[in-house]
């Protein structure tokens, strides 16, 4: 679905020489060296194996979402959808963790870097998904919005964790050279308690700054934040915040922190001074961190729709002249601008698999967001992406089974895609064929059932496995083929004097009725069985029935009559004929004389 | 990401066609060395040649697999004016151990008086049927009434196309709303503006194939033609390989109920035209769902085309040879593309010495 306006990147195939192909025109000319065939396929093997768990587990979440009863109450429904979103994210994180382990334990460096790349891709996916959850699924309103964004930043900007750990675990944290960096980080991320805790150590170590510390500590303690439990209205909060802001301003202007540049800088940050915040660029590492910090200290009651302005300016200020936005930046920006379609489009281009966009779009569709954004192709887009994703699964020898469920939930084209894909699955083993069949039967895909059974029957017949061929034709309800195979059985019997696959023929049951020839085969075998068990009168009655029912092939009449001969010598059979039921003994003898 | 593997084909001359079987685990190649080779894919993904035999007394232009419902059956066509049908015989256990299988000729179709340029099996719902086309402009349709007896084929239809034919494609749609349909492409390059793509449709009343449409906008020689698999659409999609890549939609209009009636009229639209190859386009091929088209051209590239959910067609991938020599056994290269979606594995085979002309 990538809408590329530029030429897509070129994949080079080594050895396929365009120059040489141009030379090989003349028919009948000298062969230009070894002829080659190149088999090219999309390399899905590597990521499919590593992301297998992700595919498997997200499949469960997906199916659950499609099938779960929609909660009536809006709040409850919202909670449901948020939970689904969180589930997806935890699956991503689990996969990331596995990948990380794999990277560590990888013995060769190429593999290690492959895994590491996967980890960073997954990390980016989780980052994006998390933001989408906050903005779209939860649709956090002003107030909680900031808190969520703070969580988001804290969770995802992990570059600084090592530094934090190092300082906290040192003997004398306040003497550590990175001490103030860590304090700054805590402030930038709104982690006031942790910042205050560290500052207290500095105050103890440096009693001369005690006064400054007390004031700063107090300011940090008093900073109004949007409350979680809705105990105050936004207006109340804004008012408090205004007063607090003014108090900070006074302390700064009075020169309270003049003797400590670190503390003064913190105070400026508290006041939302953009330059002061930007000085800590290295600690924030990303423009979206900068954005959230800015919001925290200048507009904590920001409304969702106001985000776009802050986002654009934050990115501009942060990146400045030197760098241009990366794909990830573009995606996040689109999210802050609430351009859902743009988010999905950019993700499709940037990510090398459909997993992410398919599942995210499906979730957003369940949130009824695609319609509300007036995308007339909204549901089409969901289906388009799911079809792409599921089609990809079908190229894998076992993940295709997951694809089935995805197709099931694509109302427009799902069924036909499934029909087309499922009949192409290589039927290497009987078990696989049976598995495929079960899926087709469950969905009343009669033509596919018939076709698969026919293919299996044909394969068995070619390999002279008559029993297998017969049972497949029965399953296919293919009367013509069943007749053909029954003929082969009978021919075999004539040649060898015995039946193969007795088990199968003995237990045909009602499927015997599929074709006349098959019925004859089954009954004829039964005749043999009865004869073998010395139940001669029953055998004779059956033989009589076979002769008169006209289901015996012409080629078999001789055999039947010959079979009758020994029976006629049996005492019970002669007695049977006294009841004059059909062909009499004399009649049979007469026929035999005629034939010879 | 694409992965390419080269297979030293050991054909002693140009390879003209490569064809995968229905499940994508077997492959057939045919060559000017007059032979056909069959390759099987093992569990670990390697391709092994399991049969190689002389099939004709001239260059073999095309080779194609029948649907596996009919068994393991191939058809080939050649400059020697014949087409042939082959069946694999399950060999002795020795052969199986050595990984070899035998193919026997079931029939030779000798009706053509000129080089037979294409052979294609009809969709399976039509039974065991195939069509051939020749340089003398005749399309012939044969049927084997008894699918268990591949030696008996009867010529059911002879369609005179008036222009030398280079390629044919059956419409795969099995919908009862669609009559059997075959598209024929012509590589006639004498200066004229005659339509080089013709569509023939089977008329239930006359029991004959009649010309339903000619694509008047295609006046350059056509090298390949392919109907897309039908996804339950009411209209058909046809790809044409000519001096560029073209994709047409054919929408059936209400059938006219005249006495000789039954012939469908079509509304034809061109939905895509790409000249990115900047040279003759030799082959076009659809994926299973008819959502991706692959084309190959004289620029030595294979291009992949896909429509987004707004039905806009765009190029989504390019495969290009880099000119470095291949040293025999299969190599594997891994390439990075920043896009590369998890589509169904497009088993696209690149012919290392493709794009030869079918000259006499």
PDB file of C-alpha atoms in Angstrom, chain A residues 1-18 20-22 24-44 46-48 114 341 345 348-354 376-377 380-381 384-385 388-389 391-395 413 416-417 420-421 423-428 447 450-452 454-455 458-459 461-463 481 484 488, chain B residues 1-16 18 20 22-23 25 27 29 32 41 43 47 59 61 67-72 88 90 96 124 148 230-232 276 288-289 291 298-300 303-304 306-310 314-324 326 331 334-335 337-357:
ATOM      1  CA  UNK A   1       0.000   0.000   0.000  1.00  0.00           C
ATOM      2  CA  UNK A   2       3.060   2.105  -0.075  1.00  0.00           C
ATOM      3  CA  UNK A   3       2.282   5.105  -2.137  1.00  0.00           C
ATOM      4  CA  UNK A   4       5.676   5.910  -3.383  1.00  0.00           C
ATOM      5  CA  UNK A   5       6.133   8.809  -5.608  1.00  0.00           C
ATOM      6  CA  UNK A   6       9.712   7.938  -6.248  1.00  0.00           C
ATOM      7  CA  UNK A   7      11.159   4.854  -7.830  1.00  0.00           C
ATOM      8  CA  UNK A   8      11.297   2.011  -5.366  1.00  0.00           C
ATOM      9  CA  UNK A   9      14.744   0.839  -4.399  1.00  0.00           C
ATOM     10  CA  UNK A  10      16.367  -1.590  -6.718  1.00  0.00           C
ATOM     11  CA  UNK A  11      17.226  -5.071  -5.642  1.00  0.00           C
ATOM     12  CA  UNK A  12      20.312  -6.373  -7.278  1.00  0.00           C
ATOM     13  CA  UNK A  13      20.428  -9.999  -8.226  1.00  0.00           C
ATOM     14  CA  UNK A  14      24.016 -11.162  -8.516  1.00  0.00           C
ATOM     15  CA  UNK A  15      24.819 -12.964 -11.664  1.00  0.00           C
ATOM     16  CA  UNK A  16      21.799 -11.840 -13.613  1.00  0.00           C
ATOM     17  CA  UNK A  17      23.658  -9.859 -16.164  1.00  0.00           C
ATOM     18  CA  UNK A  18      21.514  -7.424 -18.010  1.00  0.00           C
ATOM     19  CA  UNK A  20      24.569 -10.515 -21.197  1.00  0.00           C
ATOM     20  CA  UNK A  21      20.828 -10.890 -21.526  1.00  0.00           C
ATOM     21  CA  UNK A  22      20.916  -8.186 -24.105  1.00  0.00           C
ATOM     22  CA  UNK A  24      21.545 -13.360 -26.057  1.00  0.00           C
ATOM     23  CA  UNK A  25      19.130 -12.321 -28.710  1.00  0.00           C
ATOM     24  CA  UNK A  26      20.010 -14.235 -31.781  1.00  0.00           C
ATOM     25  CA  UNK A  27      18.194 -17.417 -31.898  1.00  0.00           C
ATOM     26  CA  UNK A  28      20.520 -20.234 -32.535  1.00  0.00           C
ATOM     27  CA  UNK A  29      23.601 -18.158 -31.744  1.00  0.00           C
ATOM     28  CA  UNK A  30      26.457 -19.356 -29.597  1.00  0.00           C
ATOM     29  CA  UNK A  31      25.364 -20.033 -26.095  1.00  0.00           C
ATOM     30  CA  UNK A  32      26.859 -17.283 -23.987  1.00  0.00           C
ATOM     31  CA  UNK A  33      28.079 -19.326 -21.108  1.00  0.00           C
ATOM     32  CA  UNK A  34      26.212 -21.155 -18.351  1.00  0.00           C
ATOM     33  CA  UNK A  35      22.474 -20.641 -18.512  1.00  0.00           C
ATOM     34  CA  UNK A  36      20.982 -19.735 -15.206  1.00  0.00           C
ATOM     35  CA  UNK A  37      17.624 -19.626 -13.629  1.00  0.00           C
ATOM     36  CA  UNK A  38      17.129 -17.273 -10.742  1.00  0.00           C
ATOM     37  CA  UNK A  39      14.505 -18.015  -8.201  1.00  0.00           C
ATOM     38  CA  UNK A  40      13.624 -14.876  -6.347  1.00  0.00           C
ATOM     39  CA  UNK A  41      11.359 -14.725  -3.393  1.00  0.00           C
ATOM     40  CA  UNK A  42      10.519 -12.213  -0.788  1.00  0.00           C
ATOM     41  CA  UNK A  43      12.786 -12.920   2.106  1.00  0.00           C
ATOM     42  CA  UNK A  44      10.301 -13.391   4.830  1.00  0.00           C
ATOM     43  CA  UNK A  46      14.203 -14.450   8.757  1.00  0.00           C
ATOM     44  CA  UNK A  47      11.687 -12.129  10.269  1.00  0.00           C
ATOM     45  CA  UNK A  48       8.917 -14.671  10.159  1.00  0.00           C
ATOM     46  CA  UNK A 114      20.039  -8.511  12.538  1.00  0.00           C
ATOM     47  CA  UNK A 341      -4.649   8.124   7.630  1.00  0.00           C
ATOM     48  CA  UNK A 345       0.338   5.434   5.377  1.00  0.00           C
ATOM     49  CA  UNK A 348       3.167   1.160   5.767  1.00  0.00           C
ATOM     50  CA  UNK A 349       6.052   2.750   3.946  1.00  0.00           C
ATOM     51  CA  UNK A 350       8.530   2.660   6.777  1.00  0.00           C
ATOM     52  CA  UNK A 351       7.916  -0.815   8.135  1.00  0.00           C
ATOM     53  CA  UNK A 352       8.795  -3.892   6.183  1.00  0.00           C
ATOM     54  CA  UNK A 353       5.805  -5.924   7.145  1.00  0.00           C
ATOM     55  CA  UNK A 354       2.076  -5.453   7.315  1.00  0.00           C
ATOM     56  CA  UNK A 376     -14.950   6.688   2.899  1.00  0.00           C
ATOM     57  CA  UNK A 377     -12.604   3.879   2.270  1.00  0.00           C
ATOM     58  CA  UNK A 380     -11.812  -0.865   2.914  1.00  0.00           C
ATOM     59  CA  UNK A 381      -8.459   0.196   4.193  1.00  0.00           C
ATOM     60  CA  UNK A 384      -6.974  -4.127   2.486  1.00  0.00           C
ATOM     61  CA  UNK A 385      -4.303  -4.221   5.163  1.00  0.00           C
ATOM     62  CA  UNK A 388      -2.137  -8.117   2.734  1.00  0.00           C
ATOM     63  CA  UNK A 389      -0.981  -9.316   6.117  1.00  0.00           C
ATOM     64  CA  UNK A 391      -1.665 -13.260   2.405  1.00  0.00           C
ATOM     65  CA  UNK A 392       1.869 -12.926   3.657  1.00  0.00           C
ATOM     66  CA  UNK A 393       1.236 -15.515   6.320  1.00  0.00           C
ATOM     67  CA  UNK A 394       0.168 -17.992   3.687  1.00  0.00           C
ATOM     68  CA  UNK A 395       3.640 -18.260   2.297  1.00  0.00           C
ATOM     69  CA  UNK A 413     -12.832 -10.340  -0.087  1.00  0.00           C
ATOM     70  CA  UNK A 416     -12.288 -15.525  -2.024  1.00  0.00           C
ATOM     71  CA  UNK A 417      -8.736 -14.764  -0.863  1.00  0.00           C
ATOM     72  CA  UNK A 420      -7.389 -18.892  -3.673  1.00  0.00           C
ATOM     73  CA  UNK A 421      -4.693 -19.247  -1.069  1.00  0.00           C
ATOM     74  CA  UNK A 423      -5.858 -24.493  -2.563  1.00  0.00           C
ATOM     75  CA  UNK A 424      -2.225 -23.570  -3.214  1.00  0.00           C
ATOM     76  CA  UNK A 425      -0.929 -24.912   0.051  1.00  0.00           C
ATOM     77  CA  UNK A 426       1.441 -27.762  -0.804  1.00  0.00           C
ATOM     78  CA  UNK A 427      -0.078 -30.951   0.512  1.00  0.00           C
ATOM     79  CA  UNK A 428       3.130 -32.669   1.500  1.00  0.00           C
ATOM     80  CA  UNK A 447     -15.169 -26.769  -4.507  1.00  0.00           C
ATOM     81  CA  UNK A 450     -13.453 -31.536  -3.898  1.00  0.00           C
ATOM     82  CA  UNK A 451     -10.342 -30.247  -5.585  1.00  0.00           C
ATOM     83  CA  UNK A 452      -7.995 -31.089  -2.727  1.00  0.00           C
ATOM     84  CA  UNK A 454      -9.122 -35.067  -6.114  1.00  0.00           C
ATOM     85  CA  UNK A 455      -5.495 -33.983  -6.088  1.00  0.00           C
ATOM     86  CA  UNK A 458      -4.779 -38.632  -8.131  1.00  0.00           C
ATOM     87  CA  UNK A 459      -1.457 -38.634  -6.332  1.00  0.00           C
ATOM     88  CA  UNK A 461      -3.517 -43.486  -7.741  1.00  0.00           C
ATOM     89  CA  UNK A 462      -0.302 -42.582  -9.550  1.00  0.00           C
ATOM     90  CA  UNK A 463       1.625 -44.225  -6.756  1.00  0.00           C
ATOM     91  CA  UNK A 481     -13.186 -41.490  -9.846  1.00  0.00           C
ATOM     92  CA  UNK A 484     -12.429 -45.922 -11.817  1.00  0.00           C
ATOM     93  CA  UNK A 488      -8.779 -51.092 -10.649  1.00  0.00           C
TER      94      UNK A 488
ATOM     95  CA  UNK B   1      13.682  -7.877   1.300  1.00  0.00           C
ATOM     96  CA  UNK B   2      14.319 -10.173  -1.572  1.00  0.00           C
ATOM     97  CA  UNK B   3      16.431 -13.232  -1.663  1.00  0.00           C
ATOM     98  CA  UNK B   4      17.696 -14.577  -4.930  1.00  0.00           C
ATOM     99  CA  UNK B   5      19.130 -17.947  -5.606  1.00  0.00           C
ATOM    100  CA  UNK B   6      20.711 -18.936  -8.836  1.00  0.00           C
ATOM    101  CA  UNK B   7      20.427 -22.390 -10.226  1.00  0.00           C
ATOM    102  CA  UNK B   8      22.847 -23.560 -12.872  1.00  0.00           C
ATOM    103  CA  UNK B   9      20.310 -24.800 -15.310  1.00  0.00           C
ATOM    104  CA  UNK B  10      22.679 -26.723 -17.572  1.00  0.00           C
ATOM    105  CA  UNK B  11      20.592 -26.053 -20.624  1.00  0.00           C
ATOM    106  CA  UNK B  12      22.963 -25.897 -23.526  1.00  0.00           C
ATOM    107  CA  UNK B  13      21.215 -22.979 -25.121  1.00  0.00           C
ATOM    108  CA  UNK B  14      18.846 -20.140 -24.350  1.00  0.00           C
ATOM    109  CA  UNK B  15      16.063 -20.784 -21.874  1.00  0.00           C
ATOM    110  CA  UNK B  16      12.770 -19.523 -23.255  1.00  0.00           C
ATOM    111  CA  UNK B  18      10.126 -21.134 -16.849  1.00  0.00           C
ATOM    112  CA  UNK B  20       6.018 -23.199 -11.703  1.00  0.00           C
ATOM    113  CA  UNK B  22       0.300 -25.132  -9.012  1.00  0.00           C
ATOM    114  CA  UNK B  23       1.821 -25.461  -5.548  1.00  0.00           C
ATOM    115  CA  UNK B  25       7.209 -26.754  -5.538  1.00  0.00           C
ATOM    116  CA  UNK B  27       9.434 -25.953 -11.921  1.00  0.00           C
ATOM    117  CA  UNK B  29      12.296 -24.977 -17.948  1.00  0.00           C
ATOM    118  CA  UNK B  32      16.521 -23.878 -27.581  1.00  0.00           C
ATOM    119  CA  UNK B  41      12.111 -28.130  -4.497  1.00  0.00           C
ATOM    120  CA  UNK B  43      12.312 -29.555   2.101  1.00  0.00           C
ATOM    121  CA  UNK B  47      16.022 -27.010  -6.285  1.00  0.00           C
ATOM    122  CA  UNK B  59      13.579 -24.726 -29.952  1.00  0.00           C
ATOM    123  CA  UNK B  61       9.222 -21.923 -26.717  1.00  0.00           C
ATOM    124  CA  UNK B  67      -3.717 -28.538 -12.761  1.00  0.00           C
ATOM    125  CA  UNK B  68      -2.656 -31.230 -10.287  1.00  0.00           C
ATOM    126  CA  UNK B  69      -6.177 -32.647 -10.365  1.00  0.00           C
ATOM    127  CA  UNK B  70      -5.139 -34.190 -13.642  1.00  0.00           C
ATOM    128  CA  UNK B  71      -1.929 -35.591 -12.256  1.00  0.00           C
ATOM    129  CA  UNK B  72       1.609 -34.503 -13.090  1.00  0.00           C
ATOM    130  CA  UNK B  88       5.250 -38.198 -15.258  1.00  0.00           C
ATOM    131  CA  UNK B  90       6.176 -42.931 -11.081  1.00  0.00           C
ATOM    132  CA  UNK B  96      13.228 -42.451  -6.579  1.00  0.00           C
ATOM    133  CA  UNK B 124      -9.682 -26.822 -14.568  1.00  0.00           C
ATOM    134  CA  UNK B 148      -7.501 -40.746 -17.369  1.00  0.00           C
ATOM    135  CA  UNK B 230     -10.742 -13.329 -10.693  1.00  0.00           C
ATOM    136  CA  UNK B 231     -11.617 -12.338  -7.143  1.00  0.00           C
ATOM    137  CA  UNK B 232     -15.310 -12.597  -7.683  1.00  0.00           C
ATOM    138  CA  UNK B 276       9.675   2.151 -16.864  1.00  0.00           C
ATOM    139  CA  UNK B 288      -2.224 -15.941  -6.896  1.00  0.00           C
ATOM    140  CA  UNK B 289      -4.733 -13.255  -5.977  1.00  0.00           C
ATOM    141  CA  UNK B 291      -3.017  -8.248  -6.809  1.00  0.00           C
ATOM    142  CA  UNK B 298      14.871  -5.830 -22.241  1.00  0.00           C
ATOM    143  CA  UNK B 299      16.350  -3.550 -19.612  1.00  0.00           C
ATOM    144  CA  UNK B 300      17.162  -6.745 -17.762  1.00  0.00           C
ATOM    145  CA  UNK B 303       9.350  -4.989 -11.991  1.00  0.00           C
ATOM    146  CA  UNK B 304       6.506  -5.597  -9.597  1.00  0.00           C
ATOM    147  CA  UNK B 306       0.612  -3.336  -7.238  1.00  0.00           C
ATOM    148  CA  UNK B 307      -2.622  -1.416  -6.778  1.00  0.00           C
ATOM    149  CA  UNK B 308      -3.338   0.266  -3.471  1.00  0.00           C
ATOM    150  CA  UNK B 309      -6.748   0.335  -1.851  1.00  0.00           C
ATOM    151  CA  UNK B 310      -7.625   3.294  -4.031  1.00  0.00           C
ATOM    152  CA  UNK B 314       2.398   1.708  -8.704  1.00  0.00           C
ATOM    153  CA  UNK B 315       5.727  -0.008  -8.950  1.00  0.00           C
ATOM    154  CA  UNK B 316       6.605  -1.663  -5.662  1.00  0.00           C
ATOM    155  CA  UNK B 317       9.849  -3.376  -6.480  1.00  0.00           C
ATOM    156  CA  UNK B 318      12.590  -3.769  -9.006  1.00  0.00           C
ATOM    157  CA  UNK B 319      14.904  -6.717  -9.449  1.00  0.00           C
ATOM    158  CA  UNK B 320      18.003  -6.037 -11.486  1.00  0.00           C
ATOM    159  CA  UNK B 321      20.985  -8.089 -12.465  1.00  0.00           C
ATOM    160  CA  UNK B 322      24.335  -6.700 -11.426  1.00  0.00           C
ATOM    161  CA  UNK B 323      26.414  -8.275 -14.123  1.00  0.00           C
ATOM    162  CA  UNK B 324      28.691 -10.247 -11.856  1.00  0.00           C
ATOM    163  CA  UNK B 326      27.876 -16.702 -11.203  1.00  0.00           C
ATOM    164  CA  UNK B 331      24.479 -18.618  -4.127  1.00  0.00           C
ATOM    165  CA  UNK B 334      20.326 -10.857   0.782  1.00  0.00           C
ATOM    166  CA  UNK B 335      19.344  -7.381  -0.167  1.00  0.00           C
ATOM    167  CA  UNK B 337      15.011  -2.618   0.502  1.00  0.00           C
ATOM    168  CA  UNK B 338      13.357  -0.172   2.804  1.00  0.00           C
ATOM    169  CA  UNK B 339      10.063  -1.484   1.736  1.00  0.00           C
ATOM    170  CA  UNK B 340       9.106  -4.986   1.013  1.00  0.00           C
ATOM    171  CA  UNK B 341       5.830  -6.020   2.350  1.00  0.00           C
ATOM    172  CA  UNK B 342       4.920  -9.455   3.532  1.00  0.00           C
ATOM    173  CA  UNK B 343       3.047 -10.407   0.446  1.00  0.00           C
ATOM    174  CA  UNK B 344       2.446 -13.961  -0.477  1.00  0.00           C
ATOM    175  CA  UNK B 345       5.683 -15.261  -1.811  1.00  0.00           C
ATOM    176  CA  UNK B 346       5.753 -14.197  -5.369  1.00  0.00           C
ATOM    177  CA  UNK B 347       7.582 -17.073  -6.852  1.00  0.00           C
ATOM    178  CA  UNK B 348       8.898 -15.077  -9.651  1.00  0.00           C
ATOM    179  CA  UNK B 349      11.517 -16.662 -11.705  1.00  0.00           C
ATOM    180  CA  UNK B 350      14.014 -14.565 -13.514  1.00  0.00           C
ATOM    181  CA  UNK B 351      15.393 -16.012 -16.607  1.00  0.00           C
ATOM    182  CA  UNK B 352      19.086 -15.408 -16.708  1.00  0.00           C
ATOM    183  CA  UNK B 353      19.095 -15.401 -20.450  1.00  0.00           C
ATOM    184  CA  UNK B 354      15.659 -14.157 -21.137  1.00  0.00           C
ATOM    185  CA  UNK B 355      14.267 -11.891 -23.747  1.00  0.00           C
ATOM    186  CA  UNK B 356      15.124 -13.715 -26.872  1.00  0.00           C
ATOM    187  CA  UNK B 357      12.956 -13.177 -29.837  1.00  0.00           C
TER     188      UNK B 357
END
